[in-house]
Amino acid sequence: MVVQNQLSSPSPWKFAAPGNLMVRPFLLKPQWMNGLSERLLVSHYVNNYGGALRRLNAIRARLAAPDWAGAPGFEINGLKREELIASGSVILHEIYFESLGGQGDNPPTGLEEPSAELAHALERDFGSVTAWRAEFVAMAKALAGGSGWAILAWSERLGRLINQWAADHAHNLPGATPILAIDMYEHAYHIDFGAKAAAYVDQVMANLNWERIGARYRLAIGGAKEDKFFLPYGAPAEEEARISAEELKAALEGDAARRPMLLDLCLPKDLKRRTDMLAGAKMHAPAALPRWVEELPPGQAVAVYCICGFQVSGKAVTELRRRGYDARALVGGITAWHAIGGATVPMDTSTYEEAQ
Ligand SMILES: [Fe+2]
């Protein structure tokens, strides 16, 4: 999605840089995935996915003011090649992360199966879901010791789903639409599995969110986009109750008088998962809202964030808006903020209420 140009509206919320590709939030809950650690998933999301996104935006900025006639061919080749690789990396990482996760507030059970519609398509194209799975898993495991992606894609021209290998983030069957991807680069598993790539593949298969994969398949074959499957669980449904990491960064770098106040909400049990925060934020316990809300000046714009932007910030923003505040939840939480390279300071719990 491309951010709109700065608006003339006095709202503090709408002035992110034009042309920036915006980060997508985690839809999975990294702290309770089935055999994939939070450390692995967050490192992968922030450093590798976020790194590709930041690289892509830097390349796009360079390409926005080119000297096409004067630039040497090797420079143009280099930028266009890197643009393709970074774009592929961003999109495939998003498909990978969005293919994982439990239902609502529940962790993955490892027992979910494709929806009837997708199961029927897999049977049609591979003979059975079991046969599809055997080929897909074998293809992923064959990349052990190397790198690349194992992809399930819909090809309109071939009229079927295919399992395809991809290397360097840049291989795709022309015209095909990936609906599921497994990252087989070593950074995707080394923290948890060492060199045991096959064990990692089995674990990924036990964390698939078939509801979202099915929604992606329906979209690929011409169905309507079902946004409800791609919004973090517990995040406010109304767009005006949310703010992207990029918009918040722009707002904080803008006119001081228009900067939103920052609230960092964290459940007592999750404090141990935290080390840093946004500069100037006040940290509070969500359950103590009736007490800390008294400190908020009426009419003040408030940006609320938690670790990943699920129900902790979502519920608080809903309540603050009910009480008349112009509150917004940071999409993707501080994890998305890290992924765009946003600055932080060491966590300060001096304003945090005792555990309730
Ligand atoms: Fe990756």
CSV table of C-alpha atoms and ligand atoms in Angstrom, one decimal:
chain,number,residue,atom,x,y,z
A,1,MET,CA,0.0,0.0,0.0
A,2,VAL,CA,1.3,3.4,-0.8
A,3,VAL,CA,0.9,6.2,1.7
A,4,GLN,CA,-1.1,9.2,0.6
A,5,ASN,CA,0.6,12.6,0.2
A,6,GLN,CA,0.5,14.9,3.2
A,7,LEU,CA,-2.9,16.3,3.6
A,8,SER,CA,-3.7,19.9,4.6
A,9,SER,CA,-5.9,18.6,7.4
A,10,PRO,CA,-4.9,19.7,10.9
A,11,SER,CA,-5.1,16.1,12.0
A,12,PRO,CA,-1.8,15.0,13.5
A,13,TRP,CA,-2.3,11.5,12.0
A,14,LYS,CA,-2.0,11.9,8.2
A,15,PHE,CA,1.4,12.9,7.0
A,16,ALA,CA,3.6,9.9,6.3
A,17,ALA,CA,6.2,10.1,3.5
A,18,PRO,CA,4.7,9.5,0.0
A,19,GLY,CA,5.9,6.5,-1.9
A,20,ASN,CA,6.9,4.5,1.1
A,21,LEU,CA,5.9,0.8,1.2
A,22,MET,CA,4.4,0.3,4.6
A,23,VAL,CA,5.2,-2.5,7.0
A,24,ARG,CA,2.6,-5.2,7.5
A,25,PRO,CA,1.9,-6.3,11.1
A,26,PHE,CA,2.4,-9.7,12.6
A,27,LEU,CA,-0.9,-11.7,12.5
A,28,LEU,CA,0.6,-14.5,14.4
A,29,LYS,CA,1.3,-14.3,18.2
A,30,PRO,CA,5.0,-14.9,18.4
A,31,GLN,CA,5.0,-15.8,22.1
A,32,TRP,CA,3.0,-19.0,21.8
A,33,MET,CA,3.6,-20.5,18.5
A,34,ASN,CA,3.8,-24.3,18.2
A,35,GLY,CA,7.5,-25.0,18.5
A,36,LEU,CA,8.8,-21.8,16.9
A,37,SER,CA,10.2,-19.5,19.5
A,38,GLU,CA,9.4,-15.8,19.9
A,39,ARG,CA,13.1,-15.0,19.7
A,40,LEU,CA,13.3,-16.7,16.2
A,41,LEU,CA,10.1,-15.2,14.8
A,42,VAL,CA,10.7,-11.6,16.1
A,43,SER,CA,14.3,-11.6,14.9
A,44,HIS,CA,13.3,-12.9,11.5
A,45,TYR,CA,10.4,-10.3,11.2
A,46,VAL,CA,12.4,-7.3,12.4
A,47,ASN,CA,15.8,-8.0,10.9
A,48,ASN,CA,15.1,-9.9,7.7
A,49,TYR,CA,11.6,-8.8,6.7
A,50,GLY,CA,12.1,-5.3,8.1
A,51,GLY,CA,15.5,-5.2,6.5
A,52,ALA,CA,14.2,-6.0,3.1
A,53,LEU,CA,11.4,-3.4,3.5
A,54,ARG,CA,13.9,-0.7,4.5
A,55,ARG,CA,16.2,-1.7,1.6
A,56,LEU,CA,13.3,-1.6,-0.9
A,57,ASN,CA,12.2,1.9,0.3
A,58,ALA,CA,15.8,3.2,0.0
A,59,ILE,CA,16.1,1.7,-3.5
A,60,ARG,CA,12.7,3.3,-4.5
A,61,ALA,CA,13.9,6.6,-3.2
A,62,ARG,CA,17.0,6.4,-5.3
A,63,LEU,CA,14.9,5.4,-8.4
A,64,ALA,CA,12.5,8.3,-7.8
A,65,ALA,CA,15.1,10.8,-9.1
A,66,PRO,CA,17.1,8.9,-11.8
A,67,ASP,CA,19.4,10.2,-14.4
A,68,TRP,CA,18.3,7.6,-17.0
A,69,ALA,CA,20.2,9.1,-19.8
A,70,GLY,CA,23.5,9.7,-17.9
A,71,ALA,CA,23.7,6.8,-15.4
A,72,PRO,CA,26.0,3.9,-16.5
A,73,GLY,CA,24.2,0.7,-17.4
A,74,PHE,CA,25.8,-1.2,-14.5
A,75,GLU,CA,24.2,1.3,-12.0
A,76,ILE,CA,20.8,0.9,-13.6
A,77,ASN,CA,21.2,-2.9,-13.7
A,78,GLY,CA,22.2,-3.0,-10.1
A,79,LEU,CA,19.3,-0.8,-8.8
A,80,LYS,CA,16.7,-2.7,-10.8
A,81,ARG,CA,18.0,-6.1,-9.8
A,82,GLU,CA,18.1,-5.1,-6.2
A,83,GLU,CA,14.7,-3.6,-6.4
A,84,LEU,CA,13.3,-6.9,-7.8
A,85,ILE,CA,15.1,-9.0,-5.1
A,86,ALA,CA,14.0,-6.7,-2.2
A,87,SER,CA,10.4,-6.6,-3.5
A,88,GLY,CA,10.3,-10.4,-3.8
A,89,SER,CA,11.7,-10.7,-0.3
A,90,VAL,CA,9.2,-8.3,1.2
A,91,ILE,CA,6.2,-10.0,-0.4
A,92,LEU,CA,7.3,-13.6,0.2
A,93,HIS,CA,8.1,-12.8,3.9
A,94,GLU,CA,4.6,-11.3,4.2
A,95,ILE,CA,3.0,-14.4,2.7
A,96,TYR,CA,5.1,-16.6,5.0
A,97,PHE,CA,4.3,-14.8,8.2
A,98,GLU,CA,0.6,-14.4,7.3
A,99,SER,CA,0.4,-18.2,6.6
A,100,LEU,CA,1.3,-18.9,10.3
A,101,GLY,CA,-0.7,-18.5,13.5
A,102,GLY,CA,-3.6,-19.7,15.6
A,103,GLN,CA,-7.3,-18.8,15.6
A,104,GLY,CA,-8.1,-15.6,17.4
A,105,ASP,CA,-6.5,-15.7,20.8
A,106,ASN,CA,-5.7,-19.4,20.6
A,107,PRO,CA,-2.3,-20.9,19.6
A,108,PRO,CA,-2.0,-23.2,16.6
A,109,THR,CA,-3.0,-26.7,17.5
A,110,GLY,CA,-1.1,-28.4,14.6
A,111,LEU,CA,-4.3,-30.2,13.7
A,112,GLU,CA,-5.9,-27.7,11.4
A,113,GLU,CA,-6.6,-28.8,7.8
A,114,PRO,CA,-7.4,-26.8,4.6
A,115,SER,CA,-10.9,-25.5,4.2
A,116,ALA,CA,-13.2,-27.7,2.0
A,117,GLU,CA,-12.8,-25.4,-1.0
A,118,LEU,CA,-8.9,-25.5,-0.8
A,119,ALA,CA,-8.9,-29.2,0.0
A,120,HIS,CA,-11.0,-29.8,-3.1
A,121,ALA,CA,-8.5,-27.8,-5.2
A,122,LEU,CA,-5.5,-29.7,-3.8
A,123,GLU,CA,-7.3,-33.0,-4.5
A,124,ARG,CA,-8.0,-31.9,-8.0
A,125,ASP,CA,-4.4,-30.9,-8.7
A,126,PHE,CA,-2.3,-33.3,-6.7
A,127,GLY,CA,-4.6,-36.3,-6.2
A,128,SER,CA,-5.1,-35.7,-2.5
A,129,VAL,CA,-4.2,-33.3,0.3
A,130,THR,CA,-1.8,-35.9,1.6
A,131,ALA,CA,-0.1,-36.1,-1.8
A,132,TRP,CA,0.2,-32.3,-2.0
A,133,ARG,CA,1.6,-32.2,1.4
A,134,ALA,CA,4.2,-34.9,0.7
A,135,GLU,CA,5.4,-33.1,-2.4
A,136,PHE,CA,5.4,-29.6,-0.8
A,137,VAL,CA,7.3,-30.8,2.4
A,138,ALA,CA,9.8,-32.8,0.3
A,139,MET,CA,10.5,-29.7,-1.9
A,140,ALA,CA,11.1,-27.6,1.2
A,141,LYS,CA,13.3,-30.1,2.9
A,142,ALA,CA,15.3,-30.5,-0.3
A,143,LEU,CA,16.4,-26.9,0.2
A,144,ALA,CA,18.2,-27.8,3.5
A,145,GLY,CA,21.7,-26.6,3.5
A,146,GLY,CA,20.9,-24.2,0.7
A,147,SER,CA,18.4,-21.4,0.6
A,148,GLY,CA,15.2,-20.3,-1.2
A,149,TRP,CA,11.5,-20.6,-0.9
A,150,ALA,CA,9.0,-23.4,-1.2
A,151,ILE,CA,5.8,-21.9,-2.6
A,152,LEU,CA,2.3,-23.1,-3.3
A,153,ALA,CA,0.9,-20.9,-6.1
A,154,TRP,CA,-2.2,-20.6,-8.3
A,155,SER,CA,-1.5,-20.4,-12.0
A,156,GLU,CA,-4.3,-19.1,-14.1
A,157,ARG,CA,-2.6,-20.2,-17.3
A,158,LEU,CA,-1.9,-23.8,-16.1
A,159,GLY,CA,-5.3,-23.8,-14.5
A,160,ARG,CA,-4.1,-25.4,-11.3
A,161,LEU,CA,-2.2,-25.0,-8.1
A,162,ILE,CA,1.5,-25.8,-8.3
A,163,ASN,CA,4.3,-26.4,-5.9
A,164,GLN,CA,7.3,-24.3,-7.0
A,165,TRP,CA,10.8,-23.7,-5.9
A,166,ALA,CA,12.2,-20.1,-5.8
A,167,ALA,CA,15.7,-18.8,-5.2
A,168,ASP,CA,17.1,-15.4,-4.5
A,169,HIS,CA,13.5,-14.0,-3.7
A,170,ALA,CA,13.2,-13.5,-7.5
A,171,HIS,CA,11.8,-16.6,-9.1
A,172,ASN,CA,8.2,-16.9,-9.8
A,173,LEU,CA,6.2,-18.8,-12.4
A,174,PRO,CA,5.1,-15.9,-14.6
A,175,GLY,CA,1.5,-14.9,-13.8
A,176,ALA,CA,1.2,-17.3,-10.8
A,177,THR,CA,0.0,-16.0,-7.4
A,178,PRO,CA,1.7,-17.5,-4.3
A,179,ILE,CA,-0.7,-18.4,-1.6
A,180,LEU,CA,1.6,-20.1,0.8
A,181,ALA,CA,5.4,-19.8,1.2
A,182,ILE,CA,8.0,-21.4,3.5
A,183,ASP,CA,11.2,-19.5,4.0
A,184,MET,CA,14.2,-21.9,3.7
A,185,TYR,CA,16.9,-19.3,4.3
A,186,GLU,CA,19.0,-20.3,7.3
A,187,HIS,CA,17.9,-17.2,9.2
A,188,ALA,CA,14.4,-18.6,9.3
A,189,TYR,CA,15.3,-21.5,11.5
A,190,HIS,CA,18.9,-21.5,12.8
A,191,ILE,CA,18.2,-19.9,16.2
A,192,ASP,CA,15.8,-22.8,17.1
A,193,PHE,CA,16.9,-25.7,15.0
A,194,GLY,CA,20.5,-25.2,14.2
A,195,ALA,CA,21.1,-27.0,10.9
A,196,LYS,CA,18.1,-29.3,11.3
A,197,ALA,CA,16.1,-27.7,8.5
A,198,ALA,CA,13.8,-30.8,8.1
A,199,ALA,CA,12.6,-30.4,11.7
A,200,TYR,CA,11.9,-26.8,11.0
A,201,VAL,CA,9.7,-27.6,8.0
A,202,ASP,CA,7.7,-30.1,10.0
A,203,GLN,CA,7.2,-27.4,12.7
A,204,VAL,CA,6.1,-24.8,10.2
A,205,MET,CA,3.5,-27.2,8.8
A,206,ALA,CA,2.1,-27.6,12.3
A,207,ASN,CA,1.6,-23.8,12.6
A,208,LEU,CA,-0.3,-23.1,9.3
A,209,ASN,CA,-3.3,-20.9,9.5
A,210,TRP,CA,-5.5,-22.5,6.8
A,211,GLU,CA,-8.2,-19.9,7.1
A,212,ARG,CA,-5.9,-17.2,5.8
A,213,ILE,CA,-4.3,-19.4,3.2
A,214,GLY,CA,-7.8,-20.3,2.0
A,215,ALA,CA,-8.7,-16.6,1.9
A,216,ARG,CA,-5.5,-16.0,-0.2
A,217,TYR,CA,-6.5,-18.8,-2.6
A,218,ARG,CA,-10.0,-17.4,-3.0
A,219,LEU,CA,-8.5,-14.0,-3.9
A,220,ALA,CA,-6.1,-15.6,-6.3
A,221,ILE,CA,-8.9,-17.3,-8.3
A,222,GLY,CA,-10.8,-14.0,-8.5
A,223,GLY,CA,-12.8,-13.9,-5.3
A,224,ALA,CA,-13.3,-10.8,-3.2
A,225,LYS,CA,-10.6,-9.7,-0.7
A,226,GLU,CA,-11.6,-10.6,2.9
A,227,ASP,CA,-9.9,-8.0,5.0
A,228,LYS,CA,-11.2,-9.6,8.2
A,229,PHE,CA,-8.6,-12.4,7.9
A,230,PHE,CA,-5.7,-9.9,7.6
A,231,LEU,CA,-6.3,-7.6,10.6
A,232,PRO,CA,-4.5,-8.5,13.8
A,233,TYR,CA,-6.7,-10.1,16.4
A,234,GLY,CA,-8.1,-7.5,18.8
A,235,ALA,CA,-7.0,-4.5,16.7
A,236,PRO,CA,-9.7,-1.8,16.3
A,237,ALA,CA,-11.8,-2.5,13.2
A,238,GLU,CA,-12.3,1.1,12.2
A,239,GLU,CA,-9.4,2.5,10.2
A,240,GLU,CA,-9.5,5.9,12.1
A,241,ALA,CA,-8.8,4.1,15.3
A,242,ARG,CA,-5.4,2.8,14.0
A,243,ILE,CA,-2.1,4.4,12.9
A,244,SER,CA,0.7,2.8,11.0
A,245,ALA,CA,4.2,2.8,12.2
A,246,GLU,CA,5.2,5.0,9.3
A,247,GLU,CA,2.5,7.6,10.0
A,248,LEU,CA,3.4,7.7,13.7
A,249,LYS,CA,7.1,8.1,12.9
A,250,ALA,CA,6.2,11.1,10.6
A,251,ALA,CA,3.9,12.5,13.2
A,252,LEU,CA,6.6,12.4,15.9
A,253,GLU,CA,9.2,14.0,13.6
A,254,GLY,CA,6.8,16.8,12.6
A,255,ASP,CA,5.5,19.9,14.3
A,256,ALA,CA,5.9,19.5,18.1
A,257,ALA,CA,2.5,21.1,18.8
A,258,ARG,CA,0.9,18.4,16.7
A,259,ARG,CA,2.7,15.4,18.1
A,260,PRO,CA,0.5,12.7,19.7
A,261,MET,CA,1.1,11.6,23.3
A,262,LEU,CA,2.5,8.1,23.5
A,263,LEU,CA,1.1,5.4,25.8
A,264,ASP,CA,2.9,2.1,26.1
A,265,LEU,CA,0.6,-0.6,27.5
A,266,CYS,CA,1.9,-3.9,28.7
A,267,LEU,CA,0.4,-6.7,30.7
A,268,PRO,CA,2.3,-7.4,33.9
A,269,LYS,CA,3.2,-10.9,32.7
A,270,ASP,CA,4.6,-9.5,29.5
A,271,LEU,CA,7.0,-7.0,31.1
A,272,LYS,CA,9.8,-9.6,30.9
A,273,ARG,CA,9.4,-9.7,27.1
A,274,ARG,CA,10.3,-6.0,26.9
A,275,THR,CA,13.5,-4.1,26.9
A,276,ASP,CA,12.8,-0.8,25.2
A,277,MET,CA,10.1,1.7,24.4
A,278,LEU,CA,9.5,4.8,22.3
A,279,ALA,CA,11.1,8.0,23.5
A,280,GLY,CA,8.6,10.0,25.6
A,281,ALA,CA,6.1,7.3,26.1
A,282,LYS,CA,4.5,6.6,29.4
A,283,MET,CA,4.2,3.0,30.4
A,284,HIS,CA,1.0,1.8,32.0
A,285,ALA,CA,-0.8,-1.4,33.0
A,286,PRO,CA,-4.0,-1.8,30.8
A,287,ALA,CA,-6.1,-2.8,33.9
A,288,ALA,CA,-5.2,0.5,35.6
A,289,LEU,CA,-6.9,2.6,32.7
A,290,PRO,CA,-9.5,4.2,35.1
A,291,ARG,CA,-6.5,5.7,37.0
A,292,TRP,CA,-4.1,6.7,34.3
A,293,VAL,CA,-6.8,8.1,32.0
A,294,GLU,CA,-7.2,11.0,34.5
A,295,GLU,CA,-3.8,12.3,33.5
A,296,LEU,CA,-4.7,12.6,29.8
A,297,PRO,CA,-5.5,16.2,28.8
A,298,PRO,CA,-8.9,16.4,27.0
A,299,GLY,CA,-8.6,16.7,23.3
A,300,GLN,CA,-5.1,15.4,23.2
A,301,ALA,CA,-4.2,13.0,20.3
A,302,VAL,CA,-3.0,9.8,21.8
A,303,ALA,CA,-1.1,6.9,20.1
A,304,VAL,CA,-1.3,3.7,22.1
A,305,TYR,CA,1.0,0.8,21.5
A,306,CYS,CA,1.7,-2.7,22.9
A,307,ILE,CA,4.0,-5.4,21.8
A,308,CYS,CA,2.4,-6.5,18.6
A,309,GLY,CA,-0.8,-4.5,18.3
A,310,PHE,CA,-3.3,-7.1,19.3
A,311,GLN,CA,-6.0,-6.7,22.0
A,312,VAL,CA,-4.0,-5.0,24.6
A,313,SER,CA,-3.7,-1.7,22.7
A,314,GLY,CA,-7.0,-2.5,20.8
A,315,LYS,CA,-9.2,-2.7,23.9
A,316,ALA,CA,-7.6,0.4,25.4
A,317,VAL,CA,-8.1,2.5,22.3
A,318,THR,CA,-11.7,1.4,22.0
A,319,GLU,CA,-12.3,2.5,25.6
A,320,LEU,CA,-10.4,5.8,25.2
A,321,ARG,CA,-12.4,6.6,22.1
A,322,ARG,CA,-15.6,5.7,24.0
A,323,ARG,CA,-14.5,8.3,26.6
A,324,GLY,CA,-14.0,10.9,23.8
A,325,TYR,CA,-10.3,10.8,23.2
A,326,ASP,CA,-8.7,10.9,19.7
A,327,ALA,CA,-6.9,7.7,20.4
A,328,ARG,CA,-5.3,5.3,17.8
A,329,ALA,CA,-3.6,2.0,18.2
A,330,LEU,CA,-0.2,1.5,16.6
A,331,VAL,CA,-0.6,-1.2,13.9
A,332,GLY,CA,1.8,-4.0,14.7
A,333,GLY,CA,2.9,-2.5,18.0
A,334,ILE,CA,6.5,-1.8,18.9
A,335,THR,CA,7.5,-4.9,16.9
A,336,ALA,CA,6.4,-3.2,13.6
A,337,TRP,CA,8.1,0.0,14.9
A,338,HIS,CA,11.3,-2.0,15.2
A,339,ALA,CA,10.9,-3.4,11.7
A,340,ILE,CA,10.8,0.0,10.1
A,341,GLY,CA,13.9,1.0,12.0
A,342,GLY,CA,12.2,3.3,14.4
A,343,ALA,CA,14.4,4.6,17.3
A,344,THR,CA,13.8,3.5,20.9
A,345,VAL,CA,15.1,4.1,24.4
A,346,PRO,CA,15.6,1.7,27.3
A,347,MET,CA,12.3,0.7,28.9
A,348,ASP,CA,11.3,3.0,31.8
A,349,THR,CA,8.7,1.5,34.2
A,350,SER,CA,8.6,4.4,36.6
A,351,THR,CA,5.0,5.3,35.5
A,352,TYR,CA,3.9,1.6,35.5
A,353,GLU,CA,1.3,0.6,38.1
A,354,GLU,CA,1.8,-2.4,40.3
A,355,ALA,CA,0.5,-5.7,39.0
A,356,GLN,CA,-3.3,-5.7,39.4
B,1,FE,FE,13.5,-14.8,5.8
